[in-house]
Amino acid sequence: MAEKTEDETETGTTTTTATAADPEKRTAARTEERPEDAVAGHQEAPAAAEETAAEKDTEPAAAPSGTGQGAAAVVSGALGLVSLTGGWPGTVAAARETLVGQLRTAADASVATQIKEVYGDAWDATALWGGLFALVALITGVAVLVRPAFGAPGRVAQAPWIKSVAWAGVTLGVIGLLLAVLTYTGVLLGLPAAS
């Protein structure tokens, strides 16, 4: 079997010539191999950690996901839908106006006065609340659509679904606002004439 010579052990150039039968010689050869390599390995570890930290600092920040804009677009669409179908506040306001009209109207009041006080004010309250929801939907949708123009340069473009939902909210807001104005003024679904 091959054995290490003293020259080879001192220089640390050959470690594979140690015999398998003598593990003490293998261990001694490994420790005597290159002590400067062991010191250099310990010095390289902090340098590698510093390089990793520097790379983390130079990585670009994650692109914004547009979660806030998406949520605002959905809210705009929902408010536009509520402006058309009526919401809980509009229903409560209409019921309140009906009750107030019944309390204020005398039993001997004319039919036109009863219609106006009991039903007309309730319809106006419903139209006002519908118009308020429509206006908020319209403003929210427009704010979502113009937001990218005021963002930081180099930001990721707005997702197509956000634009679509925002446009739906704007459209529903415009329709709801138009219907509310027409209903409040009596052009659409006006009070019946008392004969």
JSON list of C-alpha atoms in Angstrom, two decimals:
[
{"chain": "A", "resi": 1, "resn": "MET", "atom": "CA", "xyz": [0.00, 0.00, 0.00]},
{"chain": "A", "resi": 2, "resn": "ALA", "atom": "CA", "xyz": [1.08, 3.53, -0.64]},
{"chain": "A", "resi": 3, "resn": "GLU", "atom": "CA", "xyz": [2.28, 5.65, 2.21]},
{"chain": "A", "resi": 4, "resn": "LYS", "atom": "CA", "xyz": [2.95, 9.36, 2.43]},
{"chain": "A", "resi": 5, "resn": "THR", "atom": "CA", "xyz": [6.44, 10.57, 2.43]},
{"chain": "A", "resi": 6, "resn": "GLU", "atom": "CA", "xyz": [7.58, 13.30, 4.74]},
{"chain": "A", "resi": 7, "resn": "ASP", "atom": "CA", "xyz": [7.93, 15.73, 1.83]},
{"chain": "A", "resi": 8, "resn": "GLU", "atom": "CA", "xyz": [4.36, 15.24, 0.76]},
{"chain": "A", "resi": 9, "resn": "THR", "atom": "CA", "xyz": [3.06, 15.71, 4.30]},
{"chain": "A", "resi": 10, "resn": "GLU", "atom": "CA", "xyz": [4.96, 18.94, 4.78]},
{"chain": "A", "resi": 11, "resn": "THR", "atom": "CA", "xyz": [3.77, 20.49, 1.54]},
{"chain": "A", "resi": 12, "resn": "GLY", "atom": "CA", "xyz": [0.24, 19.18, 1.89]},
{"chain": "A", "resi": 13, "resn": "THR", "atom": "CA", "xyz": [-0.04, 18.48, -1.82]},
{"chain": "A", "resi": 14, "resn": "THR", "atom": "CA", "xyz": [-1.17, 14.87, -1.73]},
{"chain": "A", "resi": 15, "resn": "THR", "atom": "CA", "xyz": [-3.73, 13.50, 0.66]},
{"chain": "A", "resi": 16, "resn": "THR", "atom": "CA", "xyz": [-5.05, 10.55, -1.32]},
{"chain": "A", "resi": 17, "resn": "THR", "atom": "CA", "xyz": [-1.92, 8.43, -0.84]},
{"chain": "A", "resi": 18, "resn": "ALA", "atom": "CA", "xyz": [-2.61, 7.77, 2.83]},
{"chain": "A", "resi": 19, "resn": "THR", "atom": "CA", "xyz": [-3.51, 4.20, 3.60]},
{"chain": "A", "resi": 20, "resn": "ALA", "atom": "CA", "xyz": [-7.00, 3.17, 4.51]},
{"chain": "A", "resi": 21, "resn": "ALA", "atom": "CA", "xyz": [-5.60, 1.03, 7.28]},
{"chain": "A", "resi": 22, "resn": "ASP", "atom": "CA", "xyz": [-4.18, 3.99, 9.18]},
{"chain": "A", "resi": 23, "resn": "PRO", "atom": "CA", "xyz": [-6.93, 6.61, 9.91]},
{"chain": "A", "resi": 24, "resn": "GLU", "atom": "CA", "xyz": [-4.60, 8.59, 12.17]},
{"chain": "A", "resi": 25, "resn": "LYS", "atom": "CA", "xyz": [-2.38, 9.43, 9.23]},
{"chain": "A", "resi": 26, "resn": "ARG", "atom": "CA", "xyz": [-5.40, 10.55, 7.17]},
{"chain": "A", "resi": 27, "resn": "THR", "atom": "CA", "xyz": [-6.63, 12.84, 9.95]},
{"chain": "A", "resi": 28, "resn": "ALA", "atom": "CA", "xyz": [-3.19, 14.31, 10.47]},
{"chain": "A", "resi": 29, "resn": "ALA", "atom": "CA", "xyz": [-2.78, 14.88, 6.74]},
{"chain": "A", "resi": 30, "resn": "ARG", "atom": "CA", "xyz": [-6.13, 16.71, 6.54]},
{"chain": "A", "resi": 31, "resn": "THR", "atom": "CA", "xyz": [-5.33, 19.01, 9.41]},
{"chain": "A", "resi": 32, "resn": "GLU", "atom": "CA", "xyz": [-1.84, 19.72, 8.11]},
{"chain": "A", "resi": 33, "resn": "GLU", "atom": "CA", "xyz": [-3.08, 20.19, 4.56]},
{"chain": "A", "resi": 34, "resn": "ARG", "atom": "CA", "xyz": [-3.35, 23.94, 4.35]},
{"chain": "A", "resi": 35, "resn": "PRO", "atom": "CA", "xyz": [-3.93, 25.96, 7.46]},
{"chain": "A", "resi": 36, "resn": "GLU", "atom": "CA", "xyz": [-4.05, 29.17, 5.42]},
{"chain": "A", "resi": 37, "resn": "ASP", "atom": "CA", "xyz": [-7.05, 27.77, 3.50]},
{"chain": "A", "resi": 38, "resn": "ALA", "atom": "CA", "xyz": [-8.96, 27.35, 6.74]},
{"chain": "A", "resi": 39, "resn": "VAL", "atom": "CA", "xyz": [-8.25, 30.94, 7.76]},
{"chain": "A", "resi": 40, "resn": "ALA", "atom": "CA", "xyz": [-9.22, 32.22, 4.31]},
{"chain": "A", "resi": 41, "resn": "GLY", "atom": "CA", "xyz": [-12.48, 30.26, 4.46]},
{"chain": "A", "resi": 42, "resn": "HIS", "atom": "CA", "xyz": [-13.41, 31.99, 7.73]},
{"chain": "A", "resi": 43, "resn": "GLN", "atom": "CA", "xyz": [-12.62, 35.39, 6.23]},
{"chain": "A", "resi": 44, "resn": "GLU", "atom": "CA", "xyz": [-14.72, 34.77, 3.12]},
{"chain": "A", "resi": 45, "resn": "ALA", "atom": "CA", "xyz": [-17.90, 33.97, 5.05]},
{"chain": "A", "resi": 46, "resn": "PRO", "atom": "CA", "xyz": [-18.46, 37.55, 6.36]},
{"chain": "A", "resi": 47, "resn": "ALA", "atom": "CA", "xyz": [-17.62, 38.94, 2.93]},
{"chain": "A", "resi": 48, "resn": "ALA", "atom": "CA", "xyz": [-20.26, 36.69, 1.35]},
{"chain": "A", "resi": 49, "resn": "ALA", "atom": "CA", "xyz": [-22.80, 37.85, 3.94]},
{"chain": "A", "resi": 50, "resn": "GLU", "atom": "CA", "xyz": [-22.00, 41.49, 3.14]},
{"chain": "A", "resi": 51, "resn": "GLU", "atom": "CA", "xyz": [-22.44, 40.82, -0.59]},
{"chain": "A", "resi": 52, "resn": "THR", "atom": "CA", "xyz": [-25.82, 39.19, 0.04]},
{"chain": "A", "resi": 53, "resn": "ALA", "atom": "CA", "xyz": [-26.94, 42.19, 2.12]},
{"chain": "A", "resi": 54, "resn": "ALA", "atom": "CA", "xyz": [-25.77, 44.57, -0.62]},
{"chain": "A", "resi": 55, "resn": "GLU", "atom": "CA", "xyz": [-27.69, 42.59, -3.23]},
{"chain": "A", "resi": 56, "resn": "LYS", "atom": "CA", "xyz": [-30.84, 42.80, -1.11]},
{"chain": "A", "resi": 57, "resn": "ASP", "atom": "CA", "xyz": [-30.46, 46.57, -0.87]},
{"chain": "A", "resi": 58, "resn": "THR", "atom": "CA", "xyz": [-30.09, 46.97, -4.62]},
{"chain": "A", "resi": 59, "resn": "GLU", "atom": "CA", "xyz": [-33.01, 44.73, -5.56]},
{"chain": "A", "resi": 60, "resn": "PRO", "atom": "CA", "xyz": [-35.97, 46.76, -6.85]},
{"chain": "A", "resi": 61, "resn": "ALA", "atom": "CA", "xyz": [-38.94, 47.02, -4.55]},
{"chain": "A", "resi": 62, "resn": "ALA", "atom": "CA", "xyz": [-41.85, 44.77, -5.34]},
{"chain": "A", "resi": 63, "resn": "ALA", "atom": "CA", "xyz": [-44.31, 46.27, -7.76]},
{"chain": "A", "resi": 64, "resn": "PRO", "atom": "CA", "xyz": [-47.51, 47.54, -6.18]},
{"chain": "A", "resi": 65, "resn": "SER", "atom": "CA", "xyz": [-50.32, 45.08, -6.52]},
{"chain": "A", "resi": 66, "resn": "GLY", "atom": "CA", "xyz": [-53.06, 47.67, -7.05]},
{"chain": "A", "resi": 67, "resn": "THR", "atom": "CA", "xyz": [-55.12, 46.22, -4.23]},
{"chain": "A", "resi": 68, "resn": "GLY", "atom": "CA", "xyz": [-56.38, 49.61, -3.09]},
{"chain": "A", "resi": 69, "resn": "GLN", "atom": "CA", "xyz": [-57.32, 50.67, -6.60]},
{"chain": "A", "resi": 70, "resn": "GLY", "atom": "CA", "xyz": [-59.08, 47.36, -7.20]},
{"chain": "A", "resi": 71, "resn": "ALA", "atom": "CA", "xyz": [-61.03, 47.68, -3.97]},
{"chain": "A", "resi": 72, "resn": "ALA", "atom": "CA", "xyz": [-62.03, 51.25, -4.82]},
{"chain": "A", "resi": 73, "resn": "ALA", "atom": "CA", "xyz": [-63.18, 50.14, -8.27]},
{"chain": "A", "resi": 74, "resn": "VAL", "atom": "CA", "xyz": [-65.35, 47.40, -6.75]},
{"chain": "A", "resi": 75, "resn": "VAL", "atom": "CA", "xyz": [-66.80, 49.88, -4.24]},
{"chain": "A", "resi": 76, "resn": "SER", "atom": "CA", "xyz": [-67.58, 52.26, -7.09]},
{"chain": "A", "resi": 77, "resn": "GLY", "atom": "CA", "xyz": [-69.43, 49.54, -9.00]},
{"chain": "A", "resi": 78, "resn": "ALA", "atom": "CA", "xyz": [-71.34, 48.43, -5.89]},
{"chain": "A", "resi": 79, "resn": "LEU", "atom": "CA", "xyz": [-72.38, 51.99, -5.03]},
{"chain": "A", "resi": 80, "resn": "GLY", "atom": "CA", "xyz": [-73.52, 52.55, -8.62]},
{"chain": "A", "resi": 81, "resn": "LEU", "atom": "CA", "xyz": [-75.67, 49.43, -8.38]},
{"chain": "A", "resi": 82, "resn": "VAL", "atom": "CA", "xyz": [-77.11, 50.54, -5.03]},
{"chain": "A", "resi": 83, "resn": "SER", "atom": "CA", "xyz": [-77.99, 53.92, -6.54]},
{"chain": "A", "resi": 84, "resn": "LEU", "atom": "CA", "xyz": [-80.16, 52.16, -9.12]},
{"chain": "A", "resi": 85, "resn": "THR", "atom": "CA", "xyz": [-81.78, 49.54, -6.90]},
{"chain": "A", "resi": 86, "resn": "GLY", "atom": "CA", "xyz": [-82.13, 51.56, -3.70]},
{"chain": "A", "resi": 87, "resn": "GLY", "atom": "CA", "xyz": [-80.35, 50.95, -0.48]},
{"chain": "A", "resi": 88, "resn": "TRP", "atom": "CA", "xyz": [-81.23, 50.58, 3.15]},
{"chain": "A", "resi": 89, "resn": "PRO", "atom": "CA", "xyz": [-80.69, 54.29, 3.98]},
{"chain": "A", "resi": 90, "resn": "GLY", "atom": "CA", "xyz": [-83.00, 55.31, 1.13]},
{"chain": "A", "resi": 91, "resn": "THR", "atom": "CA", "xyz": [-85.68, 52.88, 2.28]},
{"chain": "A", "resi": 92, "resn": "VAL", "atom": "CA", "xyz": [-85.47, 54.08, 5.88]},
{"chain": "A", "resi": 93, "resn": "ALA", "atom": "CA", "xyz": [-85.54, 57.74, 4.79]},
{"chain": "A", "resi": 94, "resn": "ALA", "atom": "CA", "xyz": [-88.60, 57.11, 2.61]},
{"chain": "A", "resi": 95, "resn": "ALA", "atom": "CA", "xyz": [-90.43, 55.30, 5.43]},
{"chain": "A", "resi": 96, "resn": "ARG", "atom": "CA", "xyz": [-89.58, 58.14, 7.81]},
{"chain": "A", "resi": 97, "resn": "GLU", "atom": "CA", "xyz": [-90.88, 60.76, 5.41]},
{"chain": "A", "resi": 98, "resn": "THR", "atom": "CA", "xyz": [-94.08, 58.76, 4.99]},
{"chain": "A", "resi": 99, "resn": "LEU", "atom": "CA", "xyz": [-94.57, 58.64, 8.77]},
{"chain": "A", "resi": 100, "resn": "VAL", "atom": "CA", "xyz": [-93.80, 62.34, 9.18]},
{"chain": "A", "resi": 101, "resn": "GLY", "atom": "CA", "xyz": [-96.21, 63.15, 6.36]},
{"chain": "A", "resi": 102, "resn": "GLN", "atom": "CA", "xyz": [-98.97, 61.14, 8.01]},
{"chain": "A", "resi": 103, "resn": "LEU", "atom": "CA", "xyz": [-98.40, 62.87, 11.34]},
{"chain": "A", "resi": 104, "resn": "ARG", "atom": "CA", "xyz": [-98.36, 66.39, 9.84]},
{"chain": "A", "resi": 105, "resn": "THR", "atom": "CA", "xyz": [-101.30, 65.98, 7.53]},
{"chain": "A", "resi": 106, "resn": "ALA", "atom": "CA", "xyz": [-104.66, 66.76, 9.02]},
{"chain": "A", "resi": 107, "resn": "ALA", "atom": "CA", "xyz": [-107.52, 64.37, 8.39]},
{"chain": "A", "resi": 108, "resn": "ASP", "atom": "CA", "xyz": [-109.47, 67.06, 6.56]},
{"chain": "A", "resi": 109, "resn": "ALA", "atom": "CA", "xyz": [-106.53, 68.05, 4.28]},
{"chain": "A", "resi": 110, "resn": "SER", "atom": "CA", "xyz": [-107.05, 68.01, 0.55]},
{"chain": "A", "resi": 111, "resn": "VAL", "atom": "CA", "xyz": [-106.10, 64.95, -1.51]},
{"chain": "A", "resi": 112, "resn": "ALA", "atom": "CA", "xyz": [-103.27, 66.86, -3.25]},
{"chain": "A", "resi": 113, "resn": "THR", "atom": "CA", "xyz": [-101.77, 67.80, 0.13]},
{"chain": "A", "resi": 114, "resn": "GLN", "atom": "CA", "xyz": [-102.05, 64.23, 1.42]},
{"chain": "A", "resi": 115, "resn": "ILE", "atom": "CA", "xyz": [-100.39, 62.84, -1.71]},
{"chain": "A", "resi": 116, "resn": "LYS", "atom": "CA", "xyz": [-97.60, 65.39, -1.50]},
{"chain": "A", "resi": 117, "resn": "GLU", "atom": "CA", "xyz": [-96.94, 64.96, 2.23]},
{"chain": "A", "resi": 118, "resn": "VAL", "atom": "CA", "xyz": [-97.35, 61.21, 2.51]},
{"chain": "A", "resi": 119, "resn": "TYR", "atom": "CA", "xyz": [-95.93, 59.97, -0.81]},
{"chain": "A", "resi": 120, "resn": "GLY", "atom": "CA", "xyz": [-94.17, 62.85, -2.56]},
{"chain": "A", "resi": 121, "resn": "ASP", "atom": "CA", "xyz": [-91.69, 63.56, 0.22]},
{"chain": "A", "resi": 122, "resn": "ALA", "atom": "CA", "xyz": [-90.91, 59.85, 0.56]},
{"chain": "A", "resi": 123, "resn": "TRP", "atom": "CA", "xyz": [-90.17, 59.57, -3.16]},
{"chain": "A", "resi": 124, "resn": "ASP", "atom": "CA", "xyz": [-87.98, 62.66, -2.98]},
{"chain": "A", "resi": 125, "resn": "ALA", "atom": "CA", "xyz": [-86.04, 61.17, -0.05]},
{"chain": "A", "resi": 126, "resn": "THR", "atom": "CA", "xyz": [-85.50, 57.96, -2.04]},
{"chain": "A", "resi": 127, "resn": "ALA", "atom": "CA", "xyz": [-84.31, 59.99, -5.04]},
{"chain": "A", "resi": 128, "resn": "LEU", "atom": "CA", "xyz": [-81.94, 62.04, -2.86]},
{"chain": "A", "resi": 129, "resn": "TRP", "atom": "CA", "xyz": [-80.33, 58.96, -1.34]},
{"chain": "A", "resi": 130, "resn": "GLY", "atom": "CA", "xyz": [-80.07, 57.28, -4.74]},
{"chain": "A", "resi": 131, "resn": "GLY", "atom": "CA", "xyz": [-78.44, 60.43, -6.11]},
{"chain": "A", "resi": 132, "resn": "LEU", "atom": "CA", "xyz": [-76.01, 60.53, -3.19]},
{"chain": "A", "resi": 133, "resn": "PHE", "atom": "CA", "xyz": [-74.94, 56.91, -3.80]},
{"chain": "A", "resi": 134, "resn": "ALA", "atom": "CA", "xyz": [-74.62, 57.63, -7.52]},
{"chain": "A", "resi": 135, "resn": "LEU", "atom": "CA", "xyz": [-72.49, 60.70, -6.90]},
{"chain": "A", "resi": 136, "resn": "VAL", "atom": "CA", "xyz": [-70.13, 58.82, -4.57]},
{"chain": "A", "resi": 137, "resn": "ALA", "atom": "CA", "xyz": [-69.90, 55.97, -7.10]},
{"chain": "A", "resi": 138, "resn": "LEU", "atom": "CA", "xyz": [-69.10, 58.44, -9.88]},
{"chain": "A", "resi": 139, "resn": "ILE", "atom": "CA", "xyz": [-66.41, 60.25, -7.88]},
{"chain": "A", "resi": 140, "resn": "THR", "atom": "CA", "xyz": [-64.81, 57.00, -6.69]},
{"chain": "A", "resi": 141, "resn": "GLY", "atom": "CA", "xyz": [-64.75, 55.52, -10.20]},
{"chain": "A", "resi": 142, "resn": "VAL", "atom": "CA", "xyz": [-63.23, 58.65, -11.71]},
{"chain": "A", "resi": 143, "resn": "ALA", "atom": "CA", "xyz": [-60.62, 58.78, -8.92]},
{"chain": "A", "resi": 144, "resn": "VAL", "atom": "CA", "xyz": [-59.60, 55.17, -9.70]},
{"chain": "A", "resi": 145, "resn": "LEU", "atom": "CA", "xyz": [-59.33, 55.91, -13.41]},
{"chain": "A", "resi": 146, "resn": "VAL", "atom": "CA", "xyz": [-57.19, 59.04, -13.02]},
{"chain": "A", "resi": 147, "resn": "ARG", "atom": "CA", "xyz": [-55.01, 57.66, -10.20]},
{"chain": "A", "resi": 148, "resn": "PRO", "atom": "CA", "xyz": [-52.24, 56.31, -12.49]},
{"chain": "A", "resi": 149, "resn": "ALA", "atom": "CA", "xyz": [-51.71, 59.80, -13.91]},
{"chain": "A", "resi": 150, "resn": "PHE", "atom": "CA", "xyz": [-50.70, 61.04, -10.46]},
{"chain": "A", "resi": 151, "resn": "GLY", "atom": "CA", "xyz": [-48.63, 58.01, -9.42]},
{"chain": "A", "resi": 152, "resn": "ALA", "atom": "CA", "xyz": [-44.89, 57.66, -9.24]},
{"chain": "A", "resi": 153, "resn": "PRO", "atom": "CA", "xyz": [-43.12, 57.40, -12.59]},
{"chain": "A", "resi": 154, "resn": "GLY", "atom": "CA", "xyz": [-42.21, 53.89, -13.66]},
{"chain": "A", "resi": 155, "resn": "ARG", "atom": "CA", "xyz": [-45.06, 52.24, -11.80]},
{"chain": "A", "resi": 156, "resn": "VAL", "atom": "CA", "xyz": [-46.76, 49.21, -13.25]},
{"chain": "A", "resi": 157, "resn": "ALA", "atom": "CA", "xyz": [-49.78, 49.98, -15.39]},
{"chain": "A", "resi": 158, "resn": "GLN", "atom": "CA", "xyz": [-53.23, 49.53, -13.91]},
{"chain": "A", "resi": 159, "resn": "ALA", "atom": "CA", "xyz": [-54.70, 46.06, -14.34]},
{"chain": "A", "resi": 160, "resn": "PRO", "atom": "CA", "xyz": [-57.39, 45.83, -17.04]},
{"chain": "A", "resi": 161, "resn": "TRP", "atom": "CA", "xyz": [-60.00, 44.45, -14.66]},
{"chain": "A", "resi": 162, "resn": "ILE", "atom": "CA", "xyz": [-59.59, 47.48, -12.39]},
{"chain": "A", "resi": 163, "resn": "LYS", "atom": "CA", "xyz": [-60.26, 49.81, -15.31]},
{"chain": "A", "resi": 164, "resn": "SER", "atom": "CA", "xyz": [-63.28, 47.77, -16.38]},
{"chain": "A", "resi": 165, "resn": "VAL", "atom": "CA", "xyz": [-64.86, 47.74, -12.93]},
{"chain": "A", "resi": 166, "resn": "ALA", "atom": "CA", "xyz": [-64.11, 51.45, -12.45]},
{"chain": "A", "resi": 167, "resn": "TRP", "atom": "CA", "xyz": [-65.75, 52.26, -15.80]},
{"chain": "A", "resi": 168, "resn": "ALA", "atom": "CA", "xyz": [-68.76, 50.18, -14.74]},
{"chain": "A", "resi": 169, "resn": "GLY", "atom": "CA", "xyz": [-68.97, 52.19, -11.51]},
{"chain": "A", "resi": 170, "resn": "VAL", "atom": "CA", "xyz": [-68.73, 55.47, -13.42]},
{"chain": "A", "resi": 171, "resn": "THR", "atom": "CA", "xyz": [-71.41, 54.39, -15.88]},
{"chain": "A", "resi": 172, "resn": "LEU", "atom": "CA", "xyz": [-73.77, 53.19, -13.14]},
{"chain": "A", "resi": 173, "resn": "GLY", "atom": "CA", "xyz": [-73.09, 56.40, -11.21]},
{"chain": "A", "resi": 174, "resn": "VAL", "atom": "CA", "xyz": [-73.99, 58.58, -14.18]},
{"chain": "A", "resi": 175, "resn": "ILE", "atom": "CA", "xyz": [-77.18, 56.59, -14.86]},
{"chain": "A", "resi": 176, "resn": "GLY", "atom": "CA", "xyz": [-78.14, 56.62, -11.17]},
{"chain": "A", "resi": 177, "resn": "LEU", "atom": "CA", "xyz": [-77.47, 60.35, -10.87]},
{"chain": "A", "resi": 178, "resn": "LEU", "atom": "CA", "xyz": [-79.55, 61.07, -13.96]},
{"chain": "A", "resi": 179, "resn": "LEU", "atom": "CA", "xyz": [-82.45, 58.94, -12.70]},
{"chain": "A", "resi": 180, "resn": "ALA", "atom": "CA", "xyz": [-82.27, 60.57, -9.27]},
{"chain": "A", "resi": 181, "resn": "VAL", "atom": "CA", "xyz": [-82.45, 64.07, -10.72]},
{"chain": "A", "resi": 182, "resn": "LEU", "atom": "CA", "xyz": [-85.31, 63.12, -13.03]},
{"chain": "A", "resi": 183, "resn": "THR", "atom": "CA", "xyz": [-87.22, 61.45, -10.19]},
{"chain": "A", "resi": 184, "resn": "TYR", "atom": "CA", "xyz": [-86.67, 64.31, -7.74]},
{"chain": "A", "resi": 185, "resn": "THR", "atom": "CA", "xyz": [-87.81, 66.94, -10.22]},
{"chain": "A", "resi": 186, "resn": "GLY", "atom": "CA", "xyz": [-90.90, 64.92, -11.12]},
{"chain": "A", "resi": 187, "resn": "VAL", "atom": "CA", "xyz": [-89.99, 64.43, -14.78]},
{"chain": "A", "resi": 188, "resn": "LEU", "atom": "CA", "xyz": [-89.76, 60.68, -14.23]},
{"chain": "A", "resi": 189, "resn": "LEU", "atom": "CA", "xyz": [-92.38, 58.97, -12.05]},
{"chain": "A", "resi": 190, "resn": "GLY", "atom": "CA", "xyz": [-93.96, 62.24, -10.93]},
{"chain": "A", "resi": 191, "resn": "LEU", "atom": "CA", "xyz": [-96.79, 62.44, -8.43]},
{"chain": "A", "resi": 192, "resn": "PRO", "atom": "CA", "xyz": [-100.23, 61.69, -9.80]},
{"chain": "A", "resi": 193, "resn": "ALA", "atom": "CA", "xyz": [-102.50, 64.67, -10.23]},
{"chain": "A", "resi": 194, "resn": "ALA", "atom": "CA", "xyz": [-105.30, 64.94, -7.68]},
{"chain": "A", "resi": 195, "resn": "SER", "atom": "CA", "xyz": [-108.66, 65.38, -9.35]}
]
